[in-house]
C-alpha cells in the first residue's frame, strides 16, 4: 500500500533516489518544474513514485513526470498517482486534463482508459533538412480569423510532447512576433512556428489542405535555411498531413507516434476556480 502527498523540501529532488529523473524532452518528463505541483507516492516512509500536474492555462492541466521505482511497479502506485492528480485538478476547477505518451506504452494507454481518458490524436513527428528557396508569406493581422480556422484545435507549447488549446490570442501574438505563415488563396494553409531547438525550427501548429499545405511545408524549409538552422520539424495529426509532409520532402525520424489523451472534468461542488497562470511561452528561446 502507498499514500500520495505533495512533494516537500525534505524529499529533495522528487526524481532522485530510486527514481531516475526523465531525460529532457521525453514525453513523460517534467518540463515545467515551476508550473504546478509535484506529488510523491510513499510507502513506509520511502518515496516509491512521483508525478506532476502542470498548469498550462486557467482551465487546462497536464499530467507528466510519472515514474515508479522498479520494485514497486504493478503494485498500484501509478494508479494511485493518476487518481490523486485527477482529483486535485477537479477540486481546483480545471475543466480538462491531458497527457501524452508513446504509441507503444500500452500500460499507460490502459491506465488512461480506466480513468476516463480518450485518445484524441496520434501525432507523428516529421522533419526535413533546411532548403534554400522562398520562405512562406508572413501573416497579416487581418488573417487572424482565417488562420485560426485553418489550424487544428491544439498548439504545441514545448519542444516535447505537450499541447494545449489554441486560441485566437495565440494567433495574434504569433502574427505580432512574425511567427505566423500562410499559403494559398484566402489562407488555405497556415502555420505557427516557435524558436529553434537544437538547430531545428519547431512548427508549433499547422493546418490546411491540398497543394497549399505542401507549398507551406516546402516554404518552411526555406524559412529554416533563412534562419541558419539545420532542419524543420512538426507533428502530423492525420493522413492528409502525412501525405503532404512526404510530398514536401519530410520524413519521420523514428517509428511510432505520440498518443495524446484527454479527459473533461466537471467542476466539483464548492471547488474554487482554477488558478490563473501566465500564458505559456511560445517556444524555447532562441
PDB file of C-alpha atoms in Angstrom:
ATOM      1  CA  UNK A   1       0.000   0.000   0.000  1.00  0.00           C
ATOM      2  CA  UNK A   2       1.089   3.569  -0.591  1.00  0.00           C
ATOM      3  CA  UNK A   3      -0.122   7.064   0.119  1.00  0.00           C
ATOM      4  CA  UNK A   4       0.135  10.053  -2.206  1.00  0.00           C
ATOM      5  CA  UNK A   5       1.015  13.538  -0.985  1.00  0.00           C
ATOM      6  CA  UNK A   6       2.532  16.779  -2.199  1.00  0.00           C
ATOM      7  CA  UNK A   7       6.302  16.631  -2.521  1.00  0.00           C
ATOM      8  CA  UNK A   8       8.092  18.667   0.132  1.00  0.00           C
ATOM      9  CA  UNK A   9      11.562  20.094   0.634  1.00  0.00           C
ATOM     10  CA  UNK A  10      12.522  17.136   2.793  1.00  0.00           C
ATOM     11  CA  UNK A  11      12.003  14.833  -0.168  1.00  0.00           C
ATOM     12  CA  UNK A  12      14.802  16.584  -2.035  1.00  0.00           C
ATOM     13  CA  UNK A  13      14.691  16.011  -5.767  1.00  0.00           C
ATOM     14  CA  UNK A  14      11.492  14.033  -6.424  1.00  0.00           C
ATOM     15  CA  UNK A  15      13.357  12.334  -9.273  1.00  0.00           C
ATOM     16  CA  UNK A  16      16.276  11.261  -7.097  1.00  0.00           C
ATOM     17  CA  UNK A  17      16.876   8.124  -5.113  1.00  0.00           C
ATOM     18  CA  UNK A  18      15.166   5.123  -6.702  1.00  0.00           C
ATOM     19  CA  UNK A  19      13.555   7.253  -9.385  1.00  0.00           C
ATOM     20  CA  UNK A  20      15.774   8.489 -12.201  1.00  0.00           C
ATOM     21  CA  UNK A  21      14.794  11.919 -13.495  1.00  0.00           C
ATOM     22  CA  UNK A  22      13.424  11.649 -17.042  1.00  0.00           C
ATOM     23  CA  UNK A  23      15.688  12.931 -19.773  1.00  0.00           C
ATOM     24  CA  UNK A  24      14.936  16.390 -21.099  1.00  0.00           C
ATOM     25  CA  UNK A  25      12.362  16.392 -23.867  1.00  0.00           C
ATOM     26  CA  UNK A  26      10.977  12.952 -23.106  1.00  0.00           C
ATOM     27  CA  UNK A  27       7.184  12.645 -23.260  1.00  0.00           C
ATOM     28  CA  UNK A  28       6.941  11.749 -19.572  1.00  0.00           C
ATOM     29  CA  UNK A  29       9.490  14.242 -18.309  1.00  0.00           C
ATOM     30  CA  UNK A  30       8.587  17.177 -16.048  1.00  0.00           C
ATOM     31  CA  UNK A  31       9.251  20.124 -18.353  1.00  0.00           C
ATOM     32  CA  UNK A  32       7.693  22.751 -16.089  1.00  0.00           C
ATOM     33  CA  UNK A  33       9.111  22.407 -12.570  1.00  0.00           C
ATOM     34  CA  UNK A  34       7.622  25.764 -11.516  1.00  0.00           C
ATOM     35  CA  UNK A  35       4.287  25.364 -13.307  1.00  0.00           C
ATOM     36  CA  UNK A  36       2.438  23.091 -10.918  1.00  0.00           C
ATOM     37  CA  UNK A  37       2.748  20.685  -8.004  1.00  0.00           C
ATOM     38  CA  UNK A  38       4.812  17.531  -7.735  1.00  0.00           C
ATOM     39  CA  UNK A  39       3.277  14.592  -5.909  1.00  0.00           C
ATOM     40  CA  UNK A  40       5.040  11.582  -4.458  1.00  0.00           C
ATOM     41  CA  UNK A  41       3.791   8.117  -3.585  1.00  0.00           C
ATOM     42  CA  UNK A  42       5.203   6.912  -0.300  1.00  0.00           C
ATOM     43  CA  UNK A  43       5.345   3.552   1.435  1.00  0.00           C
ATOM     44  CA  UNK A  44       6.797   3.099   4.930  1.00  0.00           C
ATOM     45  CA  UNK A  45       8.489   6.478   4.670  1.00  0.00           C
ATOM     46  CA  UNK A  46      10.106   5.724   1.333  1.00  0.00           C
ATOM     47  CA  UNK A  47       9.292   7.566  -1.898  1.00  0.00           C
ATOM     48  CA  UNK A  48       8.363   4.911  -4.455  1.00  0.00           C
ATOM     49  CA  UNK A  49       6.769   7.013  -7.187  1.00  0.00           C
ATOM     50  CA  UNK A  50       6.243  10.554  -8.411  1.00  0.00           C
ATOM     51  CA  UNK A  51       4.100  12.555 -10.783  1.00  0.00           C
ATOM     52  CA  UNK A  52       3.469  16.163 -11.693  1.00  0.00           C
ATOM     53  CA  UNK A  53       0.402  18.219 -12.522  1.00  0.00           C
ATOM     54  CA  UNK A  54       1.348  21.156 -14.732  1.00  0.00           C
ATOM     55  CA  UNK A  55      -0.915  24.196 -15.083  1.00  0.00           C
ATOM     56  CA  UNK A  56      -0.959  25.179 -18.760  1.00  0.00           C
ATOM     57  CA  UNK A  57      -3.929  27.567 -18.780  1.00  0.00           C
ATOM     58  CA  UNK A  58      -6.616  28.684 -16.320  1.00  0.00           C
ATOM     59  CA  UNK A  59      -8.753  25.705 -17.366  1.00  0.00           C
ATOM     60  CA  UNK A  60      -6.236  23.094 -18.575  1.00  0.00           C
ATOM     61  CA  UNK A  61      -3.903  20.811 -16.655  1.00  0.00           C
ATOM     62  CA  UNK A  62      -1.263  18.390 -17.900  1.00  0.00           C
ATOM     63  CA  UNK A  63      -0.104  15.117 -16.347  1.00  0.00           C
ATOM     64  CA  UNK A  64       3.608  14.438 -16.687  1.00  0.00           C
ATOM     65  CA  UNK A  65       6.724  13.206 -14.966  1.00  0.00           C
ATOM     66  CA  UNK A  66       5.168   9.898 -13.883  1.00  0.00           C
ATOM     67  CA  UNK A  67       7.727   7.473 -12.503  1.00  0.00           C
ATOM     68  CA  UNK A  68       7.572   4.383 -10.289  1.00  0.00           C
ATOM     69  CA  UNK A  69      10.548   2.674  -8.666  1.00  0.00           C
ATOM     70  CA  UNK A  70      11.261  -0.626 -10.487  1.00  0.00           C
ATOM     71  CA  UNK A  71      10.489  -2.850  -7.494  1.00  0.00           C
ATOM     72  CA  UNK A  72       7.145  -1.134  -6.987  1.00  0.00           C
ATOM     73  CA  UNK A  73       5.749  -1.457 -10.478  1.00  0.00           C
ATOM     74  CA  UNK A  74       2.487  -3.358 -10.993  1.00  0.00           C
ATOM     75  CA  UNK A  75       1.531  -2.683  -7.379  1.00  0.00           C
ATOM     76  CA  UNK A  76      -0.947   0.133  -7.893  1.00  0.00           C
ATOM     77  CA  UNK A  77       1.463   3.041  -7.431  1.00  0.00           C
ATOM     78  CA  UNK A  78       0.927   4.539 -10.888  1.00  0.00           C
ATOM     79  CA  UNK A  79      -2.836   4.121 -10.475  1.00  0.00           C
ATOM     80  CA  UNK A  80      -2.759   5.970  -7.155  1.00  0.00           C
ATOM     81  CA  UNK A  81      -0.750   8.831  -8.659  1.00  0.00           C
ATOM     82  CA  UNK A  82      -3.148   9.077 -11.599  1.00  0.00           C
ATOM     83  CA  UNK A  83      -6.200   9.182  -9.329  1.00  0.00           C
ATOM     84  CA  UNK A  84      -4.724  11.725  -6.936  1.00  0.00           C
ATOM     85  CA  UNK A  85      -3.716  14.213  -9.620  1.00  0.00           C
ATOM     86  CA  UNK A  86      -7.060  13.973 -11.402  1.00  0.00           C
ATOM     87  CA  UNK A  87      -8.903  14.598  -8.126  1.00  0.00           C
ATOM     88  CA  UNK A  88      -6.604  17.524  -7.358  1.00  0.00           C
ATOM     89  CA  UNK A  89      -7.306  19.081 -10.766  1.00  0.00           C
ATOM     90  CA  UNK A  90     -11.054  18.612 -10.410  1.00  0.00           C
ATOM     91  CA  UNK A  91     -11.152  20.086  -6.904  1.00  0.00           C
ATOM     92  CA  UNK A  92      -9.432  23.214  -8.200  1.00  0.00           C
ATOM     93  CA  UNK A  93     -11.818  23.790 -11.045  1.00  0.00           C
ATOM     94  CA  UNK A  94      -9.808  22.706 -14.071  1.00  0.00           C
ATOM     95  CA  UNK A  95     -12.058  21.705 -16.946  1.00  0.00           C
ATOM     96  CA  UNK A  96      -9.767  19.414 -18.908  1.00  0.00           C
ATOM     97  CA  UNK A  97      -6.692  17.338 -18.179  1.00  0.00           C
ATOM     98  CA  UNK A  98      -4.410  15.787 -20.786  1.00  0.00           C
ATOM     99  CA  UNK A  99      -1.299  13.692 -21.108  1.00  0.00           C
ATOM    100  CA  UNK A 100       0.767  12.187 -23.896  1.00  0.00           C
ATOM    101  CA  UNK A 101       2.752   9.007 -24.136  1.00  0.00           C
ATOM    102  CA  UNK A 102       4.417   6.791 -26.699  1.00  0.00           C
ATOM    103  CA  UNK A 103       2.232   4.738 -29.011  1.00  0.00           C
ATOM    104  CA  UNK A 104       3.779   1.521 -27.684  1.00  0.00           C
ATOM    105  CA  UNK A 105       3.264   2.340 -23.980  1.00  0.00           C
ATOM    106  CA  UNK A 106       0.272   0.045 -23.590  1.00  0.00           C
ATOM    107  CA  UNK A 107       0.207   0.032 -19.746  1.00  0.00           C
ATOM    108  CA  UNK A 108      -0.329   3.804 -19.749  1.00  0.00           C
ATOM    109  CA  UNK A 109      -2.937   3.506 -22.517  1.00  0.00           C
ATOM    110  CA  UNK A 110      -4.879   1.093 -20.303  1.00  0.00           C
ATOM    111  CA  UNK A 111      -4.496   3.330 -17.262  1.00  0.00           C
ATOM    112  CA  UNK A 112      -5.783   6.301 -19.216  1.00  0.00           C
ATOM    113  CA  UNK A 113      -8.868   4.434 -20.404  1.00  0.00           C
ATOM    114  CA  UNK A 114      -9.502   3.206 -16.856  1.00  0.00           C
ATOM    115  CA  UNK A 115      -9.656   6.812 -15.675  1.00  0.00           C
ATOM    116  CA  UNK A 116     -11.940   8.003 -18.448  1.00  0.00           C
ATOM    117  CA  UNK A 117      -9.393   9.457 -20.848  1.00  0.00           C
ATOM    118  CA  UNK A 118      -9.943   9.187 -24.576  1.00  0.00           C
ATOM    119  CA  UNK A 119      -7.274   9.314 -27.231  1.00  0.00           C
ATOM    120  CA  UNK A 120      -7.772  12.467 -29.279  1.00  0.00           C
ATOM    121  CA  UNK A 121      -4.732  12.342 -31.549  1.00  0.00           C
ATOM    122  CA  UNK A 122      -1.909  10.172 -32.820  1.00  0.00           C
ATOM    123  CA  UNK A 123       0.865  12.608 -33.677  1.00  0.00           C
ATOM    124  CA  UNK A 124       3.876  11.539 -35.693  1.00  0.00           C
ATOM    125  CA  UNK A 125       6.934  13.724 -35.977  1.00  0.00           C
ATOM    126  CA  UNK A 126       8.228  14.653 -39.428  1.00  0.00           C
ATOM    127  CA  UNK A 127      11.369  16.589 -40.226  1.00  0.00           C
ATOM    128  CA  UNK A 128      13.226  17.833 -43.299  1.00  0.00           C
ATOM    129  CA  UNK A 129      16.555  19.497 -43.932  1.00  0.00           C
ATOM    130  CA  UNK A 130      16.621  23.243 -44.434  1.00  0.00           C
ATOM    131  CA  UNK A 131      16.446  24.141 -48.115  1.00  0.00           C
ATOM    132  CA  UNK A 132      17.203  27.413 -49.858  1.00  0.00           C
ATOM    133  CA  UNK A 133      14.178  28.928 -51.525  1.00  0.00           C
ATOM    134  CA  UNK A 134      11.354  31.390 -51.000  1.00  0.00           C
ATOM    135  CA  UNK A 135      10.097  31.461 -47.408  1.00  0.00           C
ATOM    136  CA  UNK A 136       6.381  31.401 -46.701  1.00  0.00           C
ATOM    137  CA  UNK A 137       4.275  34.503 -46.774  1.00  0.00           C
ATOM    138  CA  UNK A 138       4.068  36.084 -43.353  1.00  0.00           C
ATOM    139  CA  UNK A 139       0.578  36.504 -41.998  1.00  0.00           C
ATOM    140  CA  UNK A 140      -1.111  39.871 -41.582  1.00  0.00           C
ATOM    141  CA  UNK A 141      -3.331  40.993 -38.726  1.00  0.00           C
ATOM    142  CA  UNK A 142      -6.366  40.611 -40.980  1.00  0.00           C
ATOM    143  CA  UNK A 143      -5.547  36.903 -41.396  1.00  0.00           C
ATOM    144  CA  UNK A 144      -6.031  36.010 -37.712  1.00  0.00           C
ATOM    145  CA  UNK A 145      -9.518  34.549 -38.020  1.00  0.00           C
ATOM    146  CA  UNK A 146      -8.710  32.560 -41.157  1.00  0.00           C
ATOM    147  CA  UNK A 147      -5.522  31.201 -39.600  1.00  0.00           C
ATOM    148  CA  UNK A 148      -7.402  30.054 -36.509  1.00  0.00           C
ATOM    149  CA  UNK A 149      -9.884  28.215 -38.726  1.00  0.00           C
ATOM    150  CA  UNK A 150      -7.127  26.611 -40.811  1.00  0.00           C
ATOM    151  CA  UNK A 151      -5.192  25.316 -37.830  1.00  0.00           C
ATOM    152  CA  UNK A 152      -6.218  22.428 -35.627  1.00  0.00           C
ATOM    153  CA  UNK A 153      -7.596  22.786 -32.100  1.00  0.00           C
ATOM    154  CA  UNK A 154      -4.238  22.430 -30.310  1.00  0.00           C
ATOM    155  CA  UNK A 155      -0.854  24.103 -30.202  1.00  0.00           C
ATOM    156  CA  UNK A 156       2.403  22.592 -29.018  1.00  0.00           C
ATOM    157  CA  UNK A 157       3.739  24.590 -26.092  1.00  0.00           C
ATOM    158  CA  UNK A 158       7.128  22.993 -25.580  1.00  0.00           C
ATOM    159  CA  UNK A 159       9.689  21.138 -27.646  1.00  0.00           C
ATOM    160  CA  UNK A 160       8.495  17.898 -26.043  1.00  0.00           C
ATOM    161  CA  UNK A 161       5.158  16.107 -26.378  1.00  0.00           C
ATOM    162  CA  UNK A 162       2.908  18.771 -24.860  1.00  0.00           C
ATOM    163  CA  UNK A 163      -0.130  20.506 -26.333  1.00  0.00           C
ATOM    164  CA  UNK A 164      -2.821  22.895 -25.143  1.00  0.00           C
ATOM    165  CA  UNK A 165      -5.867  24.569 -26.679  1.00  0.00           C
ATOM    166  CA  UNK A 166      -5.059  27.024 -29.458  1.00  0.00           C
ATOM    167  CA  UNK A 167      -6.700  30.440 -29.082  1.00  0.00           C
ATOM    168  CA  UNK A 168      -7.135  33.457 -31.330  1.00  0.00           C
ATOM    169  CA  UNK A 169      -4.829  35.279 -28.913  1.00  0.00           C
ATOM    170  CA  UNK A 170      -2.105  32.752 -29.752  1.00  0.00           C
ATOM    171  CA  UNK A 171      -2.587  33.523 -33.432  1.00  0.00           C
ATOM    172  CA  UNK A 172      -2.497  37.273 -32.941  1.00  0.00           C
ATOM    173  CA  UNK A 173       0.595  37.012 -30.774  1.00  0.00           C
ATOM    174  CA  UNK A 174       2.319  34.888 -33.409  1.00  0.00           C
ATOM    175  CA  UNK A 175       1.452  37.423 -36.113  1.00  0.00           C
ATOM    176  CA  UNK A 176       2.848  40.254 -33.994  1.00  0.00           C
ATOM    177  CA  UNK A 177       6.064  38.293 -33.431  1.00  0.00           C
ATOM    178  CA  UNK A 178       6.320  37.411 -37.135  1.00  0.00           C
ATOM    179  CA  UNK A 179       5.899  33.720 -36.407  1.00  0.00           C
ATOM    180  CA  UNK A 180       2.706  33.056 -38.368  1.00  0.00           C
ATOM    181  CA  UNK A 181       2.846  31.951 -42.010  1.00  0.00           C
ATOM    182  CA  UNK A 182       0.185  31.344 -44.637  1.00  0.00           C
ATOM    183  CA  UNK A 183      -0.145  29.852 -48.098  1.00  0.00           C
ATOM    184  CA  UNK A 184      -2.842  29.559 -50.737  1.00  0.00           C
ATOM    185  CA  UNK A 185      -5.683  31.826 -51.710  1.00  0.00           C
ATOM    186  CA  UNK A 186      -7.631  33.072 -48.707  1.00  0.00           C
ATOM    187  CA  UNK A 187      -5.354  31.244 -46.223  1.00  0.00           C
ATOM    188  CA  UNK A 188      -5.746  27.647 -47.380  1.00  0.00           C
ATOM    189  CA  UNK A 189      -2.869  26.610 -45.106  1.00  0.00           C
ATOM    190  CA  UNK A 190      -1.242  28.179 -42.066  1.00  0.00           C
ATOM    191  CA  UNK A 191       1.497  27.526 -39.536  1.00  0.00           C
ATOM    192  CA  UNK A 192       2.781  28.973 -36.285  1.00  0.00           C
ATOM    193  CA  UNK A 193       6.444  28.461 -35.558  1.00  0.00           C
ATOM    194  CA  UNK A 194       8.426  28.659 -32.352  1.00  0.00           C
ATOM    195  CA  UNK A 195      12.079  29.256 -31.786  1.00  0.00           C
ATOM    196  CA  UNK A 196      14.873  26.850 -32.546  1.00  0.00           C
ATOM    197  CA  UNK A 197      15.549  23.706 -30.558  1.00  0.00           C
ATOM    198  CA  UNK A 198      18.916  22.024 -31.157  1.00  0.00           C
ATOM    199  CA  UNK A 199      19.210  23.638 -34.585  1.00  0.00           C
ATOM    200  CA  UNK A 200      15.693  22.700 -35.643  1.00  0.00           C
ATOM    201  CA  UNK A 201      12.854  25.079 -36.462  1.00  0.00           C
ATOM    202  CA  UNK A 202       9.869  23.979 -34.392  1.00  0.00           C
ATOM    203  CA  UNK A 203       6.434  24.218 -36.007  1.00  0.00           C
ATOM    204  CA  UNK A 204       4.021  24.514 -33.094  1.00  0.00           C
ATOM    205  CA  UNK A 205       0.776  24.330 -35.074  1.00  0.00           C
ATOM    206  CA  UNK A 206      -0.027  23.637 -38.703  1.00  0.00           C
ATOM    207  CA  UNK A 207      -3.124  23.054 -40.773  1.00  0.00           C
ATOM    208  CA  UNK A 208      -4.521  23.293 -44.262  1.00  0.00           C
ATOM    209  CA  UNK A 209      -5.218  21.165 -47.274  1.00  0.00           C
ATOM    210  CA  UNK A 210      -4.002  20.090 -50.666  1.00  0.00           C
ATOM    211  CA  UNK A 211      -1.367  21.913 -52.633  1.00  0.00           C
ATOM    212  CA  UNK A 212      -1.342  24.897 -50.277  1.00  0.00           C
ATOM    213  CA  UNK A 213      -0.263  22.732 -47.342  1.00  0.00           C
ATOM    214  CA  UNK A 214       2.513  21.154 -49.379  1.00  0.00           C
ATOM    215  CA  UNK A 215       3.693  24.582 -50.541  1.00  0.00           C
ATOM    216  CA  UNK A 216       3.686  25.829 -46.964  1.00  0.00           C
ATOM    217  CA  UNK A 217       5.778  22.884 -45.773  1.00  0.00           C
ATOM    218  CA  UNK A 218       8.328  23.459 -48.542  1.00  0.00           C
ATOM    219  CA  UNK A 219       8.453  27.172 -47.708  1.00  0.00           C
ATOM    220  CA  UNK A 220       9.073  26.382 -44.038  1.00  0.00           C
ATOM    221  CA  UNK A 221      12.207  24.521 -45.091  1.00  0.00           C
ATOM    222  CA  UNK A 222      13.308  27.760 -46.750  1.00  0.00           C
ATOM    223  CA  UNK A 223      12.461  29.691 -43.591  1.00  0.00           C
ATOM    224  CA  UNK A 224      14.702  27.345 -41.607  1.00  0.00           C
ATOM    225  CA  UNK A 225      17.522  27.977 -44.090  1.00  0.00           C
ATOM    226  CA  UNK A 226      16.981  31.736 -43.855  1.00  0.00           C
ATOM    227  CA  UNK A 227      17.409  31.477 -40.090  1.00  0.00           C
ATOM    228  CA  UNK A 228      20.592  29.436 -40.436  1.00  0.00           C
ATOM    229  CA  UNK A 229      19.038  26.308 -38.941  1.00  0.00           C
ATOM    230  CA  UNK A 230      19.657  22.698 -39.915  1.00  0.00           C
ATOM    231  CA  UNK A 231      16.102  21.478 -40.349  1.00  0.00           C
ATOM    232  CA  UNK A 232      12.420  21.983 -39.605  1.00  0.00           C
ATOM    233  CA  UNK A 233      10.125  19.622 -37.719  1.00  0.00           C
ATOM    234  CA  UNK A 234       6.440  19.281 -36.893  1.00  0.00           C
ATOM    235  CA  UNK A 235       3.916  16.714 -35.680  1.00  0.00           C
ATOM    236  CA  UNK A 236       1.466  15.481 -38.309  1.00  0.00           C
ATOM    237  CA  UNK A 237      -2.011  14.711 -36.998  1.00  0.00           C
ATOM    238  CA  UNK A 238      -3.634  12.808 -39.830  1.00  0.00           C
ATOM    239  CA  UNK A 239      -3.227  11.019 -43.130  1.00  0.00           C
ATOM    240  CA  UNK A 240      -3.582  14.209 -45.200  1.00  0.00           C
ATOM    241  CA  UNK A 241      -0.821  15.947 -43.263  1.00  0.00           C
ATOM    242  CA  UNK A 242       1.411  12.893 -43.522  1.00  0.00           C
ATOM    243  CA  UNK A 243       0.933  12.766 -47.303  1.00  0.00           C
ATOM    244  CA  UNK A 244       1.679  16.479 -47.624  1.00  0.00           C
ATOM    245  CA  UNK A 245       4.770  16.081 -45.463  1.00  0.00           C
ATOM    246  CA  UNK A 246       6.172  13.282 -47.594  1.00  0.00           C
ATOM    247  CA  UNK A 247       5.499  15.136 -50.828  1.00  0.00           C
ATOM    248  CA  UNK A 248       7.344  18.157 -49.380  1.00  0.00           C
ATOM    249  CA  UNK A 249      10.406  16.055 -48.546  1.00  0.00           C
ATOM    250  CA  UNK A 250       9.748  15.375 -44.864  1.00  0.00           C
ATOM    251  CA  UNK A 251      10.348  12.004 -43.234  1.00  0.00           C
ATOM    252  CA  UNK A 252       9.668  10.599 -39.750  1.00  0.00           C
ATOM    253  CA  UNK A 253      12.933  10.324 -37.763  1.00  0.00           C
ATOM    254  CA  UNK A 254      11.629   7.325 -35.838  1.00  0.00           C
ATOM    255  CA  UNK A 255       8.794   4.831 -35.901  1.00  0.00           C
ATOM    256  CA  UNK A 256       5.828   5.174 -33.612  1.00  0.00           C
ATOM    257  CA  UNK A 257       3.883   8.230 -32.560  1.00  0.00           C
ATOM    258  CA  UNK A 258       2.854  10.362 -29.622  1.00  0.00           C
ATOM    259  CA  UNK A 259      -0.621   9.458 -28.386  1.00  0.00           C
ATOM    260  CA  UNK A 260      -2.487  12.396 -26.882  1.00  0.00           C
ATOM    261  CA  UNK A 261      -5.176  11.649 -24.286  1.00  0.00           C
ATOM    262  CA  UNK A 262      -7.816  13.964 -22.843  1.00  0.00           C
ATOM    263  CA  UNK A 263     -10.454  13.885 -20.130  1.00  0.00           C
ATOM    264  CA  UNK A 264     -13.064  16.557 -19.451  1.00  0.00           C
ATOM    265  CA  UNK A 265     -13.694  17.351 -15.798  1.00  0.00           C
ATOM    266  CA  UNK A 266     -16.909  18.522 -14.218  1.00  0.00           C
ATOM    267  CA  UNK A 267     -16.442  21.194 -11.622  1.00  0.00           C
ATOM    268  CA  UNK A 268     -16.656  19.701  -8.136  1.00  0.00           C
ATOM    269  CA  UNK A 269     -19.269  21.236  -5.845  1.00  0.00           C
ATOM    270  CA  UNK A 270     -17.752  24.051  -3.833  1.00  0.00           C
ATOM    271  CA  UNK A 271     -14.472  23.902  -5.714  1.00  0.00           C
ATOM    272  CA  UNK A 272     -12.559  27.126  -6.365  1.00  0.00           C
ATOM    273  CA  UNK A 273     -11.894  28.342  -9.855  1.00  0.00           C
ATOM    274  CA  UNK A 274      -8.709  27.108 -11.466  1.00  0.00           C
ATOM    275  CA  UNK A 275      -5.715  29.306 -10.675  1.00  0.00           C
ATOM    276  CA  UNK A 276      -4.693  31.839 -13.262  1.00  0.00           C
ATOM    277  CA  UNK A 277      -1.363  31.331 -14.945  1.00  0.00           C
ATOM    278  CA  UNK A 278       0.709  33.370 -17.304  1.00  0.00           C
ATOM    279  CA  UNK A 279       0.432  32.412 -20.952  1.00  0.00           C
ATOM    280  CA  UNK A 280       2.975  29.672 -21.724  1.00  0.00           C
ATOM    281  CA  UNK A 281       5.951  30.817 -23.721  1.00  0.00           C
ATOM    282  CA  UNK A 282       5.523  30.292 -27.423  1.00  0.00           C
ATOM    283  CA  UNK A 283       8.708  28.223 -27.658  1.00  0.00           C
ATOM    284  CA  UNK A 284      12.127  27.703 -26.159  1.00  0.00           C
ATOM    285  CA  UNK A 285      14.078  30.925 -26.504  1.00  0.00           C
ATOM    286  CA  UNK A 286      16.377  31.123 -29.476  1.00  0.00           C
TER     287      UNK A 286
END
